[in-house]
Coordinates of C-alpha atoms and ligand atoms in Angstrom, one line a residue:
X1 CA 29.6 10.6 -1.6
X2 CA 29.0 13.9 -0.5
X3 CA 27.6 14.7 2.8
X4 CA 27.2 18.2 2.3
X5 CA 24.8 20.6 -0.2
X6 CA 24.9 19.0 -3.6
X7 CA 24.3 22.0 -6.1
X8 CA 24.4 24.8 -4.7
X9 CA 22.3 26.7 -7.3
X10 CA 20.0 24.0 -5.3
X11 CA 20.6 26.0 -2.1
X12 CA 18.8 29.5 -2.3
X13 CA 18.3 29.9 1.1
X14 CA 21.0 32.5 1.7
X15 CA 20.4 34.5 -1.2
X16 CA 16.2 34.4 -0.7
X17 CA 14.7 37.5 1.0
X18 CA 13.7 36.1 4.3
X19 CA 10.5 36.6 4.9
X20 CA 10.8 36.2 8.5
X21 CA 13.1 38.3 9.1
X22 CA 11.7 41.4 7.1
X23 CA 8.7 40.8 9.0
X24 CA 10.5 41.7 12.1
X25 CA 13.6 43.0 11.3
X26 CA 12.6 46.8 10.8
X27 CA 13.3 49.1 14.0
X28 CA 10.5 49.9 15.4
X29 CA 9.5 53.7 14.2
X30 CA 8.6 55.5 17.3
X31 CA 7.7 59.6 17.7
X32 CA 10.5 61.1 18.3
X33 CA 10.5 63.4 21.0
X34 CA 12.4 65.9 19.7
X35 CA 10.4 66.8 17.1
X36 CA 7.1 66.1 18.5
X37 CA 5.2 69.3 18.9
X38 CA 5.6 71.2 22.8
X39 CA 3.3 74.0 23.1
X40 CA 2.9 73.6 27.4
X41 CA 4.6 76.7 28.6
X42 CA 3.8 75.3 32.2
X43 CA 7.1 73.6 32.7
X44 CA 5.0 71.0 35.0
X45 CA 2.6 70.3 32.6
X46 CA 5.4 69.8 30.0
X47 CA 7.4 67.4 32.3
X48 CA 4.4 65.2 32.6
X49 CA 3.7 65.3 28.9
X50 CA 7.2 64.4 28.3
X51 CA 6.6 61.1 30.5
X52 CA 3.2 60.0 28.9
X53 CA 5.5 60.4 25.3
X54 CA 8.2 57.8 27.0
X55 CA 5.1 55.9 28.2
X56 CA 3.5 55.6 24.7
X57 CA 6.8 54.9 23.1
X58 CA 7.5 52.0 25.6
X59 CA 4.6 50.5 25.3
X60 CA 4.9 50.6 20.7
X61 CA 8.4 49.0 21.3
X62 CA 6.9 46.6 23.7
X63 CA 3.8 45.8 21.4
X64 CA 6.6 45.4 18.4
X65 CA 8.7 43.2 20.0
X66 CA 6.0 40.4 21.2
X67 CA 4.7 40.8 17.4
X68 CA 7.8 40.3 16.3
X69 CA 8.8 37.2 18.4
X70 CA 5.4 35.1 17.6
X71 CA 5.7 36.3 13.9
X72 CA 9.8 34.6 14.6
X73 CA 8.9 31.9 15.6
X74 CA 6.0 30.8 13.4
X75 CA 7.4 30.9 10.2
X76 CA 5.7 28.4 8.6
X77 CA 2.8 30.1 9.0
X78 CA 3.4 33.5 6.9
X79 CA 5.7 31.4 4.6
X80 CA 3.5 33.3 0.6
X81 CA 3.4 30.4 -1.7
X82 CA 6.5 31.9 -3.9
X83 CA 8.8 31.9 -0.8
X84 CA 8.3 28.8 0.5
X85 CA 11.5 27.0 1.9
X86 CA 12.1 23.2 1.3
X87 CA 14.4 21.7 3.7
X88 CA 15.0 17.9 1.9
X89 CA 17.0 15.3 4.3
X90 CA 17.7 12.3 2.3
X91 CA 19.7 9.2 3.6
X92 CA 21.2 8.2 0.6
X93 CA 22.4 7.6 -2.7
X94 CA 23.0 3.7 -2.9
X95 CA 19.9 3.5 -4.7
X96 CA 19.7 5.1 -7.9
X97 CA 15.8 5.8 -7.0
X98 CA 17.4 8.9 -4.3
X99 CA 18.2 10.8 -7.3
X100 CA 15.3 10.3 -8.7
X101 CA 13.2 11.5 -5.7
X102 CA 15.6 14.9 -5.3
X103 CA 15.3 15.4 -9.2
X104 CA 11.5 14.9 -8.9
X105 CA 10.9 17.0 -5.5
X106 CA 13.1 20.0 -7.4
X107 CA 11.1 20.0 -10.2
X108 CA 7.8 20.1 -8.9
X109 CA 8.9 22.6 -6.0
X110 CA 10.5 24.9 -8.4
X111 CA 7.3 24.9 -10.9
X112 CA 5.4 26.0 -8.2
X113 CA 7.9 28.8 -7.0
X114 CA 9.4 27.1 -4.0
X115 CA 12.8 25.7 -3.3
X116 CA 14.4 23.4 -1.8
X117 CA 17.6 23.0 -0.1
X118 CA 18.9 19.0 0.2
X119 CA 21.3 17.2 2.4
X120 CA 22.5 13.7 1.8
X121 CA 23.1 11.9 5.5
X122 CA 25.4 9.1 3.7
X123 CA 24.0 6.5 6.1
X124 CA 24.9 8.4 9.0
X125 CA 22.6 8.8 11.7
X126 CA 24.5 11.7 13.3
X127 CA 25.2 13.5 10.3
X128 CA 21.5 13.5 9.4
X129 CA 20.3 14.8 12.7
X130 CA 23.4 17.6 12.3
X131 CA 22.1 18.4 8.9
X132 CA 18.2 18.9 9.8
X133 CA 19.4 20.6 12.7
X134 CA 21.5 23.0 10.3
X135 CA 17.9 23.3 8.3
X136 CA 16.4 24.1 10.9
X137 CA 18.7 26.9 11.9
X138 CA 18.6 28.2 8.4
X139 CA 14.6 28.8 9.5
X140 CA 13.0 26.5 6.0
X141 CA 9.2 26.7 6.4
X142 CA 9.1 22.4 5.6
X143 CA 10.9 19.7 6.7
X144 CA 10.4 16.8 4.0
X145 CA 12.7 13.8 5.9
X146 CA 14.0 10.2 5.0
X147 CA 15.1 8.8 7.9
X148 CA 18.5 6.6 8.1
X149 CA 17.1 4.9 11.4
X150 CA 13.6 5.1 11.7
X151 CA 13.9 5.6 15.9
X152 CA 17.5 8.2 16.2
X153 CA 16.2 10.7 14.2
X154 CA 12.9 11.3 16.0
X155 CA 13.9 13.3 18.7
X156 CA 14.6 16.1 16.0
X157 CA 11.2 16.5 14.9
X158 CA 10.6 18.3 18.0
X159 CA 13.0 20.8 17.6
X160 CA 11.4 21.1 14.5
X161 CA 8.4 21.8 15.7
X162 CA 9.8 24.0 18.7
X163 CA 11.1 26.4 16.0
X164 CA 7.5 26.1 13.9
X165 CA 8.6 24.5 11.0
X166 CA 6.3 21.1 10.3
X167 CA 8.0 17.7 9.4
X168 CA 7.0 15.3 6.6
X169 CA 8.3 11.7 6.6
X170 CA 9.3 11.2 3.4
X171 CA 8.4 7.2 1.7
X172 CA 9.9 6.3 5.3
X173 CA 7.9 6.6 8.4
X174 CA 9.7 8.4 11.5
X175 CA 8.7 6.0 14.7
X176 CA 7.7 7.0 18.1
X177 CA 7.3 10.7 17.0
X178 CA 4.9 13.5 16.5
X179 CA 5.7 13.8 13.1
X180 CA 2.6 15.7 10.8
X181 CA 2.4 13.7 7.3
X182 CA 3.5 10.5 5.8
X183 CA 4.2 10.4 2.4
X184 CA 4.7 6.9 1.0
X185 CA 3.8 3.7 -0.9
X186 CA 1.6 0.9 0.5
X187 CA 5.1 -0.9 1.9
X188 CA 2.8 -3.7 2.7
X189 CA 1.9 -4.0 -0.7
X190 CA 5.2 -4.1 -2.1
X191 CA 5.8 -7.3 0.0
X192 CA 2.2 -8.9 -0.8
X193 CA 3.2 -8.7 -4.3
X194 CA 6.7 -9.9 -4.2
X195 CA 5.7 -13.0 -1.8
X196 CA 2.6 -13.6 -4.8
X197 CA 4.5 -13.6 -7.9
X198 CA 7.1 -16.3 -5.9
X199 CA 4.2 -18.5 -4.8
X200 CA 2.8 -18.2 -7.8
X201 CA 5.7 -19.4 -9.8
X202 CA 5.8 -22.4 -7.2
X203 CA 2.7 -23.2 -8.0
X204 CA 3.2 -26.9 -8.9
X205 CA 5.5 -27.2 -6.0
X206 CA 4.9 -28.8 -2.7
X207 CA 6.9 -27.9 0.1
X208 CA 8.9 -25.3 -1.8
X209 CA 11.9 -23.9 -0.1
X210 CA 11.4 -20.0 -0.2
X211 CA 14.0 -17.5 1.0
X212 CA 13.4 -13.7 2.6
X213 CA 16.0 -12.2 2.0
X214 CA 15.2 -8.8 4.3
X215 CA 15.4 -5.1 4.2
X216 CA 17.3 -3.2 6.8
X217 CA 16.0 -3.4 10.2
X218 CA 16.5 0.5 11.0
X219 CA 14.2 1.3 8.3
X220 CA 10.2 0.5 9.2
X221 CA 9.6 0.4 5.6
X222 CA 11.8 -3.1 5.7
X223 CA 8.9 -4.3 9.0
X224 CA 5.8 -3.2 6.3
X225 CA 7.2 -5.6 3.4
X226 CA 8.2 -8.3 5.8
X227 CA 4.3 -7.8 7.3
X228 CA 3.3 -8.2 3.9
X229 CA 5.3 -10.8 2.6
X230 CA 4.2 -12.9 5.9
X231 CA 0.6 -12.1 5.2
X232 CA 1.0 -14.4 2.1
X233 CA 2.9 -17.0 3.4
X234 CA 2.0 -17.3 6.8
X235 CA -1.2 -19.8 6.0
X236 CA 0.9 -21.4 3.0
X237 CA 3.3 -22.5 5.4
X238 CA 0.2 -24.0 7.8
X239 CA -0.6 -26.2 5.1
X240 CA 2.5 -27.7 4.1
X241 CA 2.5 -25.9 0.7
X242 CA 5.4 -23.8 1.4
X243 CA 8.5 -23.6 3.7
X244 CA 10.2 -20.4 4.9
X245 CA 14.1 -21.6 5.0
X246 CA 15.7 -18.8 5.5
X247 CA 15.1 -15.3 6.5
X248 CA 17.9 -12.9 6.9
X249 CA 17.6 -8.9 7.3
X250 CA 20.3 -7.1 5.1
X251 CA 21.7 -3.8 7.0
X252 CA 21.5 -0.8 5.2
X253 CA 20.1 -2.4 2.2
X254 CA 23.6 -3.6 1.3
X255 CA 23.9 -5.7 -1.6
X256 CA 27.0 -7.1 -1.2
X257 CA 25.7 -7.9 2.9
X258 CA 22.7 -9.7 1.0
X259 CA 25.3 -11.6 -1.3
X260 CA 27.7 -12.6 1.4
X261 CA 24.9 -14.1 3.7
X262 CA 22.5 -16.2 1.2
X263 CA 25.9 -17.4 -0.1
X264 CA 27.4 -18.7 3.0
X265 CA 24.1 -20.4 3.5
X266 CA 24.3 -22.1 0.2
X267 CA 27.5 -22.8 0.6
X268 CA 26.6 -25.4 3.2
X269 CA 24.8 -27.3 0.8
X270 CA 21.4 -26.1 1.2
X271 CA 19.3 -25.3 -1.5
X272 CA 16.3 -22.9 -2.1
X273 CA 13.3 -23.1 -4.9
X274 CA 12.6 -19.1 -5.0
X275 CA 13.8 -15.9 -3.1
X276 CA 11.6 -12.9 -1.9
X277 CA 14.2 -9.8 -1.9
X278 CA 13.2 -6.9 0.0
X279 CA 14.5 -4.5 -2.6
X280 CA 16.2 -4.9 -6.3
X281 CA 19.7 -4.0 -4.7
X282 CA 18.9 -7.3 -2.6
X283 CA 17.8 -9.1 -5.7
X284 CA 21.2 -8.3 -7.1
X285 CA 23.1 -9.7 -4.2
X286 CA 20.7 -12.6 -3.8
X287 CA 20.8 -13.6 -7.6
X288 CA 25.1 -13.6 -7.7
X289 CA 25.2 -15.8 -4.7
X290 CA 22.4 -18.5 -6.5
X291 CA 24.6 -18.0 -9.8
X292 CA 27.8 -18.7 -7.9
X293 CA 26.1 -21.9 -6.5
X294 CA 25.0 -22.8 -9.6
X295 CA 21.5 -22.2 -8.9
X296 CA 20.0 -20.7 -12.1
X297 CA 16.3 -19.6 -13.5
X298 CA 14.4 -20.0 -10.1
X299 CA 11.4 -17.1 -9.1
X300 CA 13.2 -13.9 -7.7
X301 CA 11.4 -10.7 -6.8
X302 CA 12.0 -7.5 -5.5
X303 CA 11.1 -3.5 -5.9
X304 CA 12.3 0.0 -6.9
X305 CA 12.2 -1.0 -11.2
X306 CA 15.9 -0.3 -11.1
X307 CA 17.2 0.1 -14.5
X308 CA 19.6 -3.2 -13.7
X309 CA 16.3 -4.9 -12.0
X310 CA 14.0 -4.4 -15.5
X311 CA 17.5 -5.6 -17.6
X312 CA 17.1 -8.6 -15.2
X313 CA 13.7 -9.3 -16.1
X314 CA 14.4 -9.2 -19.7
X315 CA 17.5 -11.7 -19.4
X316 CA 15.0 -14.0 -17.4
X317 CA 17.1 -14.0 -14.1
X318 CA 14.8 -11.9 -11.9
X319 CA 10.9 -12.7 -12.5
X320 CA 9.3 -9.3 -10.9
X321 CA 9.7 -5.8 -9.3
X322 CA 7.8 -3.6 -8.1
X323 CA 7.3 -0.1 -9.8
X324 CA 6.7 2.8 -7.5
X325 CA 6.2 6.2 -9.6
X326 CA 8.7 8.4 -7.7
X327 CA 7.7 10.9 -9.6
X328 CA 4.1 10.6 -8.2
X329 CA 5.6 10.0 -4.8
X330 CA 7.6 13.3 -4.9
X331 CA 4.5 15.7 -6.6
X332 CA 2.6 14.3 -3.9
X333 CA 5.1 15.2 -0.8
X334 CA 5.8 19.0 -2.5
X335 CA 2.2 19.4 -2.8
X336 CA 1.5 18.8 0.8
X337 CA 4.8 20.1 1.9
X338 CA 3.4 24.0 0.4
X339 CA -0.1 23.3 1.8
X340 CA 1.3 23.1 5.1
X341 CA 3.7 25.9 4.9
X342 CA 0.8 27.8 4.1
X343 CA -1.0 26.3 7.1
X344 CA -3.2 24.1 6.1
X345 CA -3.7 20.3 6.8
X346 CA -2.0 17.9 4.8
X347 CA -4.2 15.7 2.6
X348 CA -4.2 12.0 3.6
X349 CA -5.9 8.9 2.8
X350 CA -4.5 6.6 5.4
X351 CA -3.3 6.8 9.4
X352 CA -0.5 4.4 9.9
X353 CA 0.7 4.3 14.1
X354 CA 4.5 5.2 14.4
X355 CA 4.2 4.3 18.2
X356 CA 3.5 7.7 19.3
X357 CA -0.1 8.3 17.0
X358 CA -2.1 7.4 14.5
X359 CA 0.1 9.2 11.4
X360 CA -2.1 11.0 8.9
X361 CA -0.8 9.1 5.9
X362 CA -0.8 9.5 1.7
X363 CA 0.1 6.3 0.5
X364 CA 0.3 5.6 -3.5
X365 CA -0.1 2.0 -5.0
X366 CA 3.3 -0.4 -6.2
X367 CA 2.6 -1.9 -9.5
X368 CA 4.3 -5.5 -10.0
X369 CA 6.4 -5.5 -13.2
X370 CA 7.3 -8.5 -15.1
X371 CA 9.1 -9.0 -18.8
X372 CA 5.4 -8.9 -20.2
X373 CA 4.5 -5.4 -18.8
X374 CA 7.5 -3.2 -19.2
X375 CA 6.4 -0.8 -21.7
X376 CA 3.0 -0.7 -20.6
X377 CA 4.7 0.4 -17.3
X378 CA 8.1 2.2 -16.5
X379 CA 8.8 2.6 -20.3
X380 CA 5.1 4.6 -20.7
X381 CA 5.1 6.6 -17.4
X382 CA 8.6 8.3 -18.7
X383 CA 10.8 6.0 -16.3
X384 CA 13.0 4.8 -18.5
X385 CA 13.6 4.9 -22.3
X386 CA 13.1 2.4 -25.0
X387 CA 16.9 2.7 -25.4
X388 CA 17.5 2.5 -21.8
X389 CA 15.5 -0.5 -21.3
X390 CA 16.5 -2.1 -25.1
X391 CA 19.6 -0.8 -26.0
X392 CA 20.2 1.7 -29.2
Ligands
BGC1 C1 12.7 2.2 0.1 C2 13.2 1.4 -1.1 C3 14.7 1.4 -1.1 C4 15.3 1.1 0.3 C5 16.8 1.2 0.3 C6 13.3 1.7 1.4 O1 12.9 2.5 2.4 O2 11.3 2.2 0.2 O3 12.7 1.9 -2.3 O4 15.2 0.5 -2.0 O5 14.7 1.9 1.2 O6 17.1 2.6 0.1

């Protein structure tokens, strides 16, 4: 994959007249002295005029210059509406979502005269702080960020800010940071609902053997489902009615890390009645290793509505995933991404803590989707097509 711009026709910022820079980069026009008008004869008086000239002069060049450095160093502040600069830091494409969310943050950013310039980070916690630092340097008005790790990449949002431009987390929160917006889903949600729809299906059950099978533990987002999955479980378990028996985090999101590990504890002989995946790309991985053991048509959740996920669903070997409208998401971040190049303060509805504040947060709702809602759902809100979803 790429680590580097992806179209370039994406990446205007060379080509864009920089506003900043005309702002300040005009030489100060001064009177000359040369053609200013001498009509002393008294060569005295004349050599004292001649001073107070150089003494106006200095003090224009002096009043330019300090106008010209705050004006520098603010840009996000005189950033017009049609020149606004979107710097987009994603982490990466193993999910098809990614796409999705550049596609979508494009769109909306170039209907409303702005654009945006993205980086892909590959999973690579250096090469993401490089490349914000490189859009930083290329003086965009907005920062819209997806962190790899939730913790490495914070100490960039200061440089950020040093150099005026303002930060938005994108659908993953930056910890321990002063980051200015959050722009996400209700993460907790998404696990509430994927721990439900399980529980549910084990209704008749007692003492159902339930696996977690985690998100990545550099990404907070994976911590919100797990809080919500718990939330569900937690007084299920105190009564007997469920068991957790196994709970594994999955680095990076990795399906084949997801298949691999429920696998080898299968593989000892253990069985499990239902699995809560963090994401579909775990659901994937999760559902080879029950097929593999032999384990077939038990309750398996997960989220993003991946094309493969909602195919699942249909064939009956995943029950549910959760549908987050990226499009939504990314009309949402752009929107807030302008108003605060412009200045203004981000609309929120929540404040989630990052360990350094109290986040202002814009969180949008998961819906659960199951074989009996997919039209009403991705098919209707333009996700996917009939023939996508059906076949031709
Ligand atoms: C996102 C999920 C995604 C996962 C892996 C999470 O932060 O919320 O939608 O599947 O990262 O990329």
């Amino acid at each position: 994959m790429s680590d580097q711009l992806l179209d370039p026709g994406e990446n205007e910022i060379n080509a864009a007249p920089d506003v900043v820079n005309e702002s300040v980069g005009t030489t100060p026009q001064v009177p000359s002295l040369e053609t200013s008008p001498v009509v002393e004869l008294d060569p005295k008086k004349k050599k004292s005029k001649k001073w107070l000239w150089i003494a106006i002069a200095s003090a224009v060049i002096i009043a330019l210059a300090i106008v010209g450095y705050f004006l520098a160093t603010a840009p996000a502040k005189i950033a017009s509406k049609s020149s606004v600069r979107i710097g987009l830091s994603l982490d990466t494409y193993q999910e098809s979502r990614w796409e999705k969310d550049r596609q979508y943050i494009k769109e909306r950013a170039e209907a409303s005269g702005a654009k945006v310039t993205t980086m892909i980070a590959d999973g690579d916690d250096q090469l993401q702080i490089e490349q914000v630092e490189n859009l930083i340097s290329q003086r965009v008005d907005v920062l819209v960020i997806v962190p790899h790790d939730a913790k490495t990449i914070a100490p960039v949002i200061e440089e950020a800010h040093k150099a005026g431009i303002k930060v938005l987390s994108y659908d993953r929160l930056i910890l321990d940071s002063d980051v200015d917006i959050y722009v996400s889903f209700d993460n907790e949600q998404v696990g509430k609902n994927s721990a439900q729809y399980v529980v549910d299906a084990l209704a008749t059950k007692t003492g159902a053997k339930i696996a977690y099978v985690g998100g990545a533990p550099t990404d907070n987002n994976a911590t919100l489902i797990k809080k919500g999955v718990m939330s569900v479980l937690t007084p299920l378990i105190a009564s007997g009615k469920v068991k957790l028996v196994y709970d594994v985090p999955t680095a990076d999101w990795k399906p084949d890390l997801a298949y691999t590990s429920l696998k080898a504890y299968l593989d000892k002989g253990n069985v499990v009645d239902g699995v809560i995946a963090a994401n579909d790309g775990t659901a994937f991985g999760a559902i080879r290793a029950l097929q593999e053991s032999g384990i077939n048509g038990i309750p398996v959740t997960g989220q993003d509505a991946e094309l493969t996920a909602i195919q699942r669903l249909i064939a009956g070997t995943q029950l549910m995933t959760n549908y987050k409208s990226i499009k939504s998401l990314a009309s949402q971040a752009v929107d807030i991404a302008i108003d605060m190049a412009h200045g203004k303060a981000p609309t929120q509805n929540a404040k989630i803590n990052n360990g350094f504040k109290d986040v202002p947060s814009y969180l949008l709702t998961p819906v659960p989707v199951t074989k009996a809602n997919i039209d009403a759902t991705v098919i209707k809100d333009g996700y996917y097509t009939t023939a996508e979803v059906y076949g031709p």
